[in-house]
Coordinates of C-alpha atoms and ligand atoms in Angstrom, one line a residue:
Chain A
M17 CA -37.2 56.7 11.8
N18 CA -40.9 56.4 12.8
G19 CA -41.7 59.2 10.3
H20 CA -38.9 61.5 11.6
P21 CA -35.3 62.0 10.6
L22 CA -33.2 59.9 12.9
A23 CA -31.5 61.8 15.7
Y24 CA -28.9 59.3 16.8
L25 CA -28.0 60.0 20.4
D26 CA -26.5 56.7 21.3
S27 CA -22.8 57.0 20.2
A28 CA -21.6 55.8 23.6
A29 CA -23.0 52.4 22.7
T30 CA -21.7 52.5 19.1
T31 CA -21.1 55.2 16.5
Q32 CA -22.3 55.6 13.0
K33 CA -19.7 55.1 10.3
P34 CA -18.5 57.6 7.7
I35 CA -18.5 56.5 4.0
Q36 CA -14.7 56.5 4.1
V37 CA -14.7 53.7 6.6
L38 CA -17.3 51.7 4.6
D39 CA -15.3 52.2 1.4
A40 CA -12.0 51.1 3.1
V41 CA -13.6 47.9 4.3
D42 CA -15.3 47.3 1.0
D43 CA -12.1 48.0 -1.0
F44 CA -10.2 45.6 1.2
Y45 CA -12.6 42.8 0.5
R46 CA -12.7 43.6 -3.2
T47 CA -9.1 44.1 -4.0
K48 CA -6.8 42.7 -1.2
N49 CA -8.7 39.9 0.5
S50 CA -6.4 37.2 1.8
N51 CA -4.9 36.1 5.1
V52 CA -2.1 38.1 6.7
H53 CA 1.4 37.0 7.7
R54 CA 1.0 33.8 5.7
G55 CA 0.9 33.7 2.0
A56 CA 4.1 33.8 -0.1
Y57 CA 2.1 35.6 -2.8
A58 CA 1.7 39.3 -3.5
L59 CA -2.0 39.5 -2.5
S60 CA -1.2 38.3 1.0
A61 CA 1.6 40.8 1.3
E62 CA -0.8 43.5 0.4
A63 CA -3.3 42.4 3.0
T64 CA -0.5 42.2 5.5
D65 CA 0.6 45.8 4.6
A66 CA -2.9 47.0 5.0
Y67 CA -3.3 45.4 8.3
E68 CA 0.0 46.5 9.7
G69 CA -0.5 49.9 8.1
A70 CA -3.7 50.3 10.2
R71 CA -1.7 49.4 13.3
A72 CA 0.7 52.2 12.5
K73 CA -2.1 54.6 12.1
V74 CA -3.7 53.7 15.4
A75 CA -0.3 53.9 17.1
S76 CA 0.3 57.4 15.7
F77 CA -3.3 58.4 16.7
I78 CA -2.5 57.8 20.3
N79 CA 1.1 58.9 20.0
A80 CA 2.5 55.5 20.9
G81 CA 6.3 54.9 20.8
G82 CA 5.7 52.7 17.8
P83 CA 3.3 50.3 16.1
D84 CA 4.5 47.3 18.2
E85 CA 3.0 48.9 21.3
V86 CA -0.5 48.4 19.8
V87 CA -2.2 45.0 20.0
F88 CA -5.3 44.5 17.9
S89 CA -8.2 42.8 19.7
R90 CA -11.9 42.6 19.3
G91 CA -12.4 45.7 21.5
A92 CA -12.1 47.1 24.9
T93 CA -13.7 44.1 26.6
T94 CA -11.3 41.6 25.0
S95 CA -8.4 43.9 25.7
L96 CA -9.3 44.1 29.4
N97 CA -9.6 40.3 29.5
H98 CA -6.1 40.0 27.9
I99 CA -4.7 42.2 30.7
A100 CA -6.6 40.5 33.5
Y101 CA -5.7 37.0 32.3
G102 CA -2.4 37.5 30.6
W103 CA -0.9 39.8 33.2
G104 CA -3.1 39.5 36.3
L105 CA -3.5 35.8 36.5
N106 CA 0.2 35.2 36.1
R107 CA 1.5 38.0 38.3
L108 CA -1.1 38.5 41.1
S109 CA -1.6 36.3 44.1
E110 CA -3.7 36.1 47.2
G111 CA -3.7 39.3 49.3
D112 CA -2.8 41.5 46.3
R113 CA -5.3 44.3 45.6
V114 CA -6.7 45.7 42.4
V115 CA -8.2 49.1 42.8
L116 CA -11.2 50.0 40.6
T117 CA -13.8 52.7 40.7
I118 CA -17.5 52.3 41.2
M119 CA -18.2 53.8 37.7
E120 CA -16.5 51.0 35.8
H121 CA -18.2 49.3 32.9
H122 CA -18.7 45.6 33.5
A123 CA -15.9 45.0 31.1
N124 CA -13.5 46.4 33.7
V125 CA -15.1 44.6 36.6
V126 CA -15.9 41.0 35.7
P127 CA -12.5 40.0 34.3
W128 CA -10.9 41.0 37.6
Q129 CA -13.6 39.1 39.5
L130 CA -12.6 36.0 37.4
V131 CA -8.9 36.6 38.3
A132 CA -9.9 37.0 41.9
R133 CA -11.6 33.5 41.8
H134 CA -8.4 31.9 40.6
T135 CA -5.9 33.9 42.7
G136 CA -7.7 35.2 45.8
I137 CA -6.8 38.9 45.0
E138 CA -9.0 41.5 46.6
L139 CA -11.0 44.1 44.6
V140 CA -11.2 47.6 46.2
Y141 CA -13.4 50.4 44.9
L142 CA -13.1 54.1 44.8
T143 CA -16.6 55.6 44.8
L144 CA -18.1 58.8 43.4
D145 CA -18.7 61.9 45.5
D146 CA -21.9 64.1 45.4
H147 CA -20.6 65.9 42.4
Y148 CA -20.2 62.6 40.5
E149 CA -16.4 62.9 40.6
V150 CA -14.2 60.0 41.7
D151 CA -13.9 60.4 45.4
L152 CA -10.1 60.5 46.1
S153 CA -10.4 61.3 49.8
G154 CA -9.7 57.7 50.9
L155 CA -7.0 57.1 48.3
A156 CA -4.0 57.9 50.5
D157 CA -5.1 55.5 53.2
L158 CA -5.6 52.8 50.6
L159 CA -2.2 53.0 49.1
D160 CA 0.2 50.3 50.3
E161 CA 2.3 47.6 48.8
R162 CA -0.7 45.3 48.5
V163 CA -2.1 47.5 45.7
K164 CA -0.8 46.0 42.4
V165 CA -3.1 47.4 39.9
I166 CA -5.2 50.6 39.6
A167 CA -7.7 50.1 36.7
F168 CA -10.2 52.8 35.9
S169 CA -12.4 54.3 33.2
G170 CA -11.0 57.3 31.4
M171 CA -14.6 58.5 31.0
S172 CA -17.8 57.0 32.4
N173 CA -20.3 55.8 29.8
V174 CA -23.1 56.6 32.3
T175 CA -22.2 59.9 34.0
G176 CA -19.6 61.3 31.7
T177 CA -17.2 61.5 34.7
L178 CA -13.6 61.7 33.7
G179 CA -11.3 59.3 35.5
P180 CA -8.7 61.3 37.4
A181 CA -5.8 59.9 35.4
R182 CA -3.0 62.2 36.7
T183 CA -3.8 61.5 40.4
L184 CA -4.3 57.8 39.9
V185 CA -1.1 57.3 37.8
E186 CA 0.9 59.2 40.5
A187 CA -0.7 57.1 43.2
A188 CA 0.0 53.9 41.4
R189 CA 3.7 54.9 40.9
S190 CA 4.1 55.6 44.6
V191 CA 3.4 52.0 45.4
G192 CA 4.8 50.4 42.2
A193 CA 1.3 49.4 40.9
L194 CA 0.3 49.1 37.3
V195 CA -2.2 51.5 35.7
V196 CA -4.9 50.3 33.3
V197 CA -7.0 52.9 31.6
D198 CA -10.3 51.9 30.0
G199 CA -10.3 54.4 27.2
A200 CA -13.5 53.1 25.5
Q201 CA -15.2 56.4 26.0
L202 CA -12.1 58.6 26.1
V203 CA -10.1 57.8 23.0
P204 CA -13.0 58.5 20.6
H205 CA -13.7 61.9 22.1
A206 CA -10.5 63.7 23.0
P207 CA -6.9 63.9 21.9
M208 CA -4.9 61.0 23.3
D209 CA -1.2 60.9 24.0
V210 CA -0.2 57.7 25.8
Q211 CA 3.3 59.0 26.5
D212 CA 1.8 61.9 28.4
L213 CA -0.9 59.7 30.0
D214 CA 1.9 57.5 31.3
A215 CA -0.3 54.5 32.1
D216 CA 0.8 50.9 31.6
F217 CA -2.2 49.9 29.4
L218 CA -4.9 51.7 27.5
V219 CA -7.7 49.9 25.9
F220 CA -10.4 51.0 23.4
S221 CA -13.0 49.8 20.8
G222 CA -13.0 50.7 17.2
H223 CA -16.8 50.7 16.8
K224 CA -17.1 53.6 19.3
M225 CA -14.8 55.8 17.2
L226 CA -16.4 55.5 13.7
G227 CA -14.8 52.2 13.0
P228 CA -16.2 48.7 12.4
T229 CA -17.3 46.3 15.1
G230 CA -15.1 43.5 16.1
I231 CA -11.9 45.5 16.2
G232 CA -10.2 47.4 19.0
A233 CA -6.9 47.8 20.6
M234 CA -4.7 47.4 23.7
W235 CA -1.8 49.8 24.0
G236 CA 0.8 48.7 26.4
K237 CA 4.2 49.9 27.6
P238 CA 6.8 47.7 25.8
E239 CA 8.1 46.2 29.1
R240 CA 4.6 45.3 30.2
L241 CA 3.8 43.7 26.9
E242 CA 7.1 41.8 27.1
E243 CA 6.4 40.4 30.6
M244 CA 2.7 39.7 29.9
E245 CA 1.6 36.2 28.9
P246 CA -0.8 35.6 26.0
A247 CA -4.4 34.9 27.2
E248 CA -5.2 33.1 23.9
G249 CA -3.1 30.6 22.0
G250 CA -3.2 29.4 18.4
G251 CA -1.9 30.3 15.0
E252 CA -0.2 33.6 14.3
M253 CA 1.0 34.1 17.8
I254 CA 3.8 31.5 17.9
A255 CA 7.5 31.5 17.0
D256 CA 7.7 27.7 17.3
V257 CA 5.4 24.9 18.4
G258 CA 6.6 21.7 19.9
L259 CA 4.5 18.8 21.2
Y260 CA 4.5 20.1 24.8
E261 CA 5.9 23.6 24.8
S262 CA 5.9 26.5 22.4
R263 CA 7.6 29.8 22.0
W264 CA 5.7 33.0 21.3
A265 CA 6.0 35.3 18.4
P266 CA 7.3 38.8 19.3
V267 CA 5.0 41.5 20.6
P268 CA 2.4 42.5 19.4
H269 CA 1.8 39.2 17.5
K270 CA 2.0 37.0 20.6
F271 CA -1.4 38.5 21.6
E272 CA -3.1 38.1 18.3
A273 CA -3.9 34.4 18.1
G274 CA -5.8 33.2 15.0
T275 CA -6.8 35.1 11.9
P276 CA -7.4 38.6 13.0
P277 CA -10.2 40.9 12.0
I278 CA -8.3 42.2 9.0
A279 CA -10.9 44.2 7.1
Q280 CA -12.1 45.6 10.4
A281 CA -8.6 46.8 11.3
V282 CA -8.3 48.4 7.9
G283 CA -11.7 50.1 8.6
L284 CA -10.4 51.3 12.0
G285 CA -7.3 52.8 10.2
A286 CA -9.7 54.7 7.9
A287 CA -11.7 55.9 11.0
V288 CA -8.5 57.2 12.6
D289 CA -7.6 59.0 9.4
Y290 CA -11.1 60.6 9.4
L291 CA -10.9 61.7 13.0
Q292 CA -7.4 63.1 12.5
K293 CA -8.5 65.1 9.5
V294 CA -11.3 66.6 11.5
G295 CA -8.9 67.0 14.4
M296 CA -9.5 65.6 17.9
E297 CA -9.4 69.1 19.4
A298 CA -12.3 70.0 17.1
V299 CA -14.1 66.8 18.0
R300 CA -13.7 67.6 21.7
D301 CA -14.7 71.2 21.4
H302 CA -17.8 70.3 19.4
E303 CA -18.8 67.8 22.1
H304 CA -18.2 70.4 24.8
E305 CA -20.5 72.8 23.0
I306 CA -23.3 70.3 22.5
T307 CA -23.0 68.7 25.9
G308 CA -23.1 72.2 27.5
Y309 CA -26.2 73.1 25.5
A310 CA -27.9 69.8 26.4
L311 CA -27.2 70.3 30.1
K312 CA -28.5 73.8 30.0
R313 CA -31.7 72.8 28.2
L314 CA -32.3 69.7 30.3
A315 CA -32.1 71.8 33.4
D316 CA -35.3 73.5 32.2
V317 CA -37.3 70.3 31.9
P318 CA -39.4 69.9 35.1
D319 CA -38.7 66.9 37.4
L320 CA -35.6 66.0 35.4
T321 CA -32.5 64.8 37.2
V322 CA -29.1 64.6 35.4
Y323 CA -26.6 62.1 36.9
G324 CA -23.2 63.6 36.2
P325 CA -20.9 66.5 36.5
T326 CA -22.2 69.9 35.5
D327 CA -19.2 71.5 33.8
P328 CA -19.4 70.5 30.2
T329 CA -15.7 71.1 29.6
H330 CA -14.8 68.7 32.4
R331 CA -16.8 65.7 31.5
G332 CA -17.8 63.5 28.5
G333 CA -20.7 63.7 26.3
A334 CA -22.7 60.8 27.9
V335 CA -25.6 62.4 29.7
S336 CA -27.8 60.1 31.9
F337 CA -31.0 61.3 33.4
S338 CA -34.3 60.4 34.9
L339 CA -37.6 62.2 34.4
A340 CA -40.2 62.2 37.2
D341 CA -41.6 58.7 37.8
I342 CA -41.3 57.8 34.1
H343 CA -39.2 54.7 33.7
A344 CA -36.2 55.0 31.5
H345 CA -37.6 52.4 29.0
D346 CA -40.8 54.4 28.7
I347 CA -38.7 57.6 28.0
A348 CA -36.8 55.7 25.3
T349 CA -40.0 54.5 23.7
V350 CA -41.6 58.0 23.6
L351 CA -38.3 59.4 22.2
D352 CA -38.1 56.6 19.6
E353 CA -41.6 57.6 18.4
H354 CA -40.0 61.1 17.8
G355 CA -37.1 59.5 15.8
I356 CA -34.7 60.0 18.7
A357 CA -32.5 57.1 19.7
V358 CA -31.3 57.0 23.3
R359 CA -30.2 54.2 25.5
A360 CA -32.2 53.1 28.5
G361 CA -31.1 50.7 31.2
H362 CA -28.1 50.0 33.4
H363 CA -25.5 50.6 30.7
C364 CA -23.5 47.6 31.8
A365 CA -22.6 49.5 34.9
K366 CA -24.7 47.9 37.6
P367 CA -22.4 48.8 40.5
L368 CA -22.7 52.5 39.6
L369 CA -26.5 52.4 39.2
R370 CA -26.8 50.8 42.6
H371 CA -24.5 53.5 44.0
L372 CA -26.8 56.1 42.5
H373 CA -29.9 54.3 43.8
V374 CA -31.5 54.1 40.4
P375 CA -32.4 50.9 38.6
A376 CA -32.1 52.4 35.2
T377 CA -31.4 55.7 33.5
A378 CA -32.0 57.1 30.1
R379 CA -28.9 58.3 28.4
A380 CA -28.2 60.6 25.5
S381 CA -24.7 60.6 24.2
F382 CA -23.1 62.9 21.6
Y383 CA -20.5 62.7 18.9
L384 CA -19.0 64.8 16.2
Y385 CA -22.0 64.4 13.9
N386 CA -24.7 65.5 16.4
T387 CA -26.3 69.0 16.2
L388 CA -27.8 71.5 18.6
D389 CA -31.0 71.0 16.7
E390 CA -31.1 67.4 17.8
V391 CA -30.8 68.5 21.4
D392 CA -33.8 70.7 20.8
R393 CA -35.7 67.7 19.5
L394 CA -34.6 65.7 22.5
I395 CA -36.1 68.3 24.8
D396 CA -39.4 68.4 22.8
G397 CA -39.5 64.6 23.1
L398 CA -39.1 64.8 26.8
L399 CA -41.8 67.3 27.2
D400 CA -44.0 65.0 25.2
A401 CA -43.2 62.2 27.6
R402 CA -44.4 64.4 30.4
R403 CA -47.6 65.0 28.5
V404 CA -48.1 61.3 27.7
F405 CA -47.6 60.4 31.3
G406 CA -50.2 63.0 32.4
L407 CA -47.7 65.2 34.2
D408 CA -48.8 68.5 32.7
A409 CA -52.5 68.1 33.1
Chain B
M23 CA -55.3 58.4 19.4
S24 CA -51.6 58.4 18.6
A25 CA -49.7 55.1 19.0
L26 CA -48.0 56.6 22.0
D27 CA -51.3 57.6 23.7
E28 CA -52.7 54.2 22.9
L29 CA -49.7 52.5 24.5
Y30 CA -49.8 54.6 27.6
R31 CA -53.5 54.6 28.3
Q32 CA -54.8 56.1 31.5
V33 CA -55.6 52.7 33.0
I34 CA -52.0 51.5 32.4
L35 CA -50.6 54.6 34.0
D36 CA -52.9 54.2 36.9
H37 CA -51.8 50.6 37.5
Y38 CA -48.2 51.6 37.1
R39 CA -48.5 54.4 39.7
S40 CA -50.7 52.4 42.1
P41 CA -50.0 48.8 41.6
R42 CA -52.6 46.5 43.2
H43 CA -51.7 43.6 45.6
R44 CA -48.2 44.8 46.3
G45 CA -46.1 43.2 49.0
A46 CA -45.3 39.7 50.2
L47 CA -47.5 37.0 51.6
K48 CA -46.8 35.6 55.1
G49 CA -47.0 31.9 55.9
P50 CA -46.6 29.1 53.4
H51 CA -47.1 30.1 49.7
I52 CA -45.9 29.6 46.2
H53 CA -43.2 32.0 45.1
A54 CA -41.7 32.7 41.7
E55 CA -39.4 35.4 40.3
G56 CA -38.9 36.7 36.8
L57 CA -36.3 39.0 35.3
N58 CA -35.7 40.5 31.9
P59 CA -31.9 40.6 31.9
S60 CA -31.6 42.8 28.9
C61 CA -33.6 45.6 30.4
G62 CA -33.4 44.8 34.1
D63 CA -37.1 44.6 34.8
E64 CA -38.0 42.5 37.8
F65 CA -41.2 40.9 38.9
S66 CA -41.9 38.4 41.7
I67 CA -45.2 36.8 42.8
D68 CA -46.5 35.1 45.9
L69 CA -49.6 32.9 45.5
L70 CA -51.7 31.5 48.2
I71 CA -53.6 28.5 46.8
D72 CA -56.4 26.7 48.7
D73 CA -58.1 23.7 47.2
G74 CA -57.0 24.6 43.7
V75 CA -58.1 28.2 43.9
I76 CA -55.9 31.3 44.1
V77 CA -57.1 33.0 47.2
D78 CA -54.4 35.6 47.7
V79 CA -51.7 37.1 45.7
A80 CA -48.9 39.6 46.3
T81 CA -46.3 40.9 43.9
Q82 CA -43.1 42.9 44.0
G83 CA -41.0 44.3 41.2
Q84 CA -39.5 47.3 39.5
G85 CA -39.4 48.2 35.9
C86 CA -41.2 50.1 33.2
S87 CA -44.8 51.0 33.2
I88 CA -45.7 48.2 30.8
S89 CA -44.3 45.4 32.9
Q90 CA -45.5 46.7 36.2
A91 CA -49.0 47.6 35.0
S92 CA -49.3 44.3 33.3
G93 CA -48.5 42.6 36.6
S94 CA -50.9 44.7 38.6
M95 CA -53.8 44.0 36.2
M96 CA -52.9 40.4 36.3
T97 CA -53.3 40.2 40.0
E98 CA -56.8 41.5 39.8
A99 CA -57.6 39.1 37.0
I100 CA -56.3 35.9 38.7
I101 CA -57.5 36.3 42.3
G102 CA -60.3 33.9 43.1
R103 CA -59.6 31.9 40.0
T104 CA -58.8 28.2 39.9
L105 CA -55.4 27.1 38.6
E106 CA -56.9 26.0 35.3
E107 CA -58.7 29.3 34.9
A108 CA -55.5 31.2 35.6
R109 CA -53.6 29.2 33.0
A110 CA -56.4 29.7 30.5
L111 CA -56.2 33.4 31.3
A112 CA -52.5 33.5 30.7
D113 CA -53.0 31.7 27.4
T114 CA -55.7 34.2 26.3
F115 CA -53.5 37.1 27.2
K116 CA -50.6 35.7 25.3
R117 CA -52.8 35.1 22.2
M118 CA -54.1 38.7 22.5
M119 CA -50.5 40.0 22.5
G120 CA -49.4 37.7 19.7
I121 CA -46.9 36.1 22.0
E122 CA -48.5 32.7 21.3
E123 CA -50.0 31.4 18.1
G124 CA -53.7 31.4 17.8
E125 CA -56.7 33.6 17.0
N126 CA -57.0 37.0 18.8
P127 CA -59.5 36.1 21.5
L128 CA -61.0 39.5 21.9
D129 CA -64.5 40.6 20.9
P130 CA -64.1 43.7 18.8
E131 CA -67.7 44.6 19.4
K132 CA -67.3 44.5 23.2
P133 CA -64.1 46.1 24.4
G134 CA -63.1 44.7 27.8
A135 CA -65.5 41.8 27.6
V136 CA -62.9 39.1 27.5
L137 CA -59.9 40.4 29.5
G138 CA -61.2 43.6 31.2
D139 CA -58.5 46.2 31.8
L140 CA -55.8 43.9 30.4
E141 CA -57.2 44.6 27.0
A142 CA -55.6 48.1 27.3
L143 CA -52.2 46.4 26.8
Q144 CA -53.0 45.7 23.2
G145 CA -51.4 49.0 22.4
V146 CA -48.0 47.4 23.2
K147 CA -48.3 45.3 20.0
K148 CA -47.3 48.3 17.9
F149 CA -44.0 48.4 19.9
P150 CA -42.5 44.9 19.3
V151 CA -39.5 45.5 21.6
R152 CA -41.8 46.2 24.5
I153 CA -43.9 43.0 24.2
K154 CA -41.5 41.1 26.5
C155 CA -42.2 43.8 29.1
A156 CA -45.9 43.0 29.1
D157 CA -45.2 39.3 29.2
L158 CA -42.8 39.2 32.2
P159 CA -45.5 38.9 34.9
W160 CA -47.3 36.2 32.9
T161 CA -44.2 34.1 32.5
T162 CA -43.6 34.5 36.2
L163 CA -47.1 33.4 36.9
S164 CA -46.8 30.3 34.7
D165 CA -43.6 29.5 36.6
A166 CA -45.5 29.9 39.9
L167 CA -48.4 27.7 38.7
D168 CA -45.9 25.0 37.6
R169 CA -44.4 25.0 41.0
S170 CA -47.8 24.7 42.7
E171 CA -48.4 21.6 40.8
S172 CA -45.0 19.9 41.3
Ligands
LIG15 C1 -16.4 52.6 29.5 C2 -16.6 51.3 28.7 N1 -15.7 50.3 28.8 C3 -15.8 49.2 28.1 C4 -16.8 49.1 27.1 C5 -16.9 47.8 26.4 O1 -16.7 48.0 25.0 P1 -16.9 46.8 24.0 O2 -18.2 46.3 24.2 O3 -16.7 47.5 22.7 O4 -15.8 45.8 24.2 C6 -17.7 50.1 27.0 C7 -18.9 49.9 26.0 O5 -20.0 50.3 26.3 C8 -17.6 51.2 27.8 O6 -18.5 52.2 27.6

């Protein structure tokens, strides 16, 4: 890239794909392509097996009780919309409260705002403390029977902050509220056991965990999925359709209206196989090492501010920073000239950036394929940005 | 000079760090706001127009060095100009940047002769994703000029 080998440090936005995933998608289109749950012919049965097989793989990857607890969707955003519309719109009413954190991605903010417009529910935010941890000091006062949902990010895509899942699940249980975990940045990076997590819903995106775009998942507790209404209607999701009323197909199909992203699901299955072969502990340990190294080296760059927790074993691999008076886009342009891809902007988390009083940050984010050498190149690039901006004259 | 050094010329950094004509105008004036939603850059402009001439200008904004420097240089270029001259200037700028079709208006023999400091922004052309940054203040200006005439 620009005369240098590419150092791809933007996996929080989307990840690169291993050959095994590309091959799985390719093989599906070449040898099994047909629609699922429809044809009475062998090819369609094979496609259905491949699609449902991918569901089983994803279910086992997160230690779900069974494949039926996993609903395929377009990704974390669509999953959160399913929950907000399918559950929230039908079960919340004026005066009810949904508790979010200030670090949420817009995907876990806007759907609830849309529900609020229809129902008059109130959104309440937990903020971050000076150490970029979710501030739980006001939580006890907040908890009462008005709180019906606590929805939070398992890991911030900006600061790398971990959502305090244990505390929030316990808090939610104490008032009978539902727990929704946005796992878009969590599931790809650390072992996940939904039975241990004990939330009601967990959502994530395939493209952030080595899989294709256009596929993701919503895990839900069986009783939640049963009581939840579909947010989308159409083919595939029905048991029977009359002129004025219809009955839904059983979970999980009642949430999968229309032809699903079949090849993409198969690709996600291959991605999950790949991650399991590497081992999610190993993935996590590698990221801890690389994040720790990055934090250590960034601390030596003059006038550089990192927005996020400092303990690399208690945070994710998304590292946001600013450098002197150089705007994040200018940092990204300089780094791009060095073949280093980082994200610059608000990272779809405007409430958080306002809370941090920065209009934009640059963000490096790491995954299993990144190396310490790439961190060194990042540092060299940042030093060059200082030079270009005349800071070391 | 490397492409980077050409992009971030001294004059651009100077305008970025000390933008000219910053603030807001008091009393009646024309106001327009621009935003690049994808990157979050913001730019707003106040114009005081008297008898078809831009007699005062004030801008506010936040964003990258390219958008803010482009806006700062623009204020110096348009003050004292008639509305038609300001439009022509915007057109010349957009042709220089390749944003609008047409011949490059600059004189290669005489750097700075046509657009002054603004010619330093040519370096942006090598960074296609950043051209919209340089363009933001000019689009906002066009919007303000349209308002002044409606
Ligand atoms: C924390 C978090 N939640 C949700 C999303 C949305 O994911 P998608 O765009 O794949 O639906 C993202 C993506 O950046 C994210 O980082």
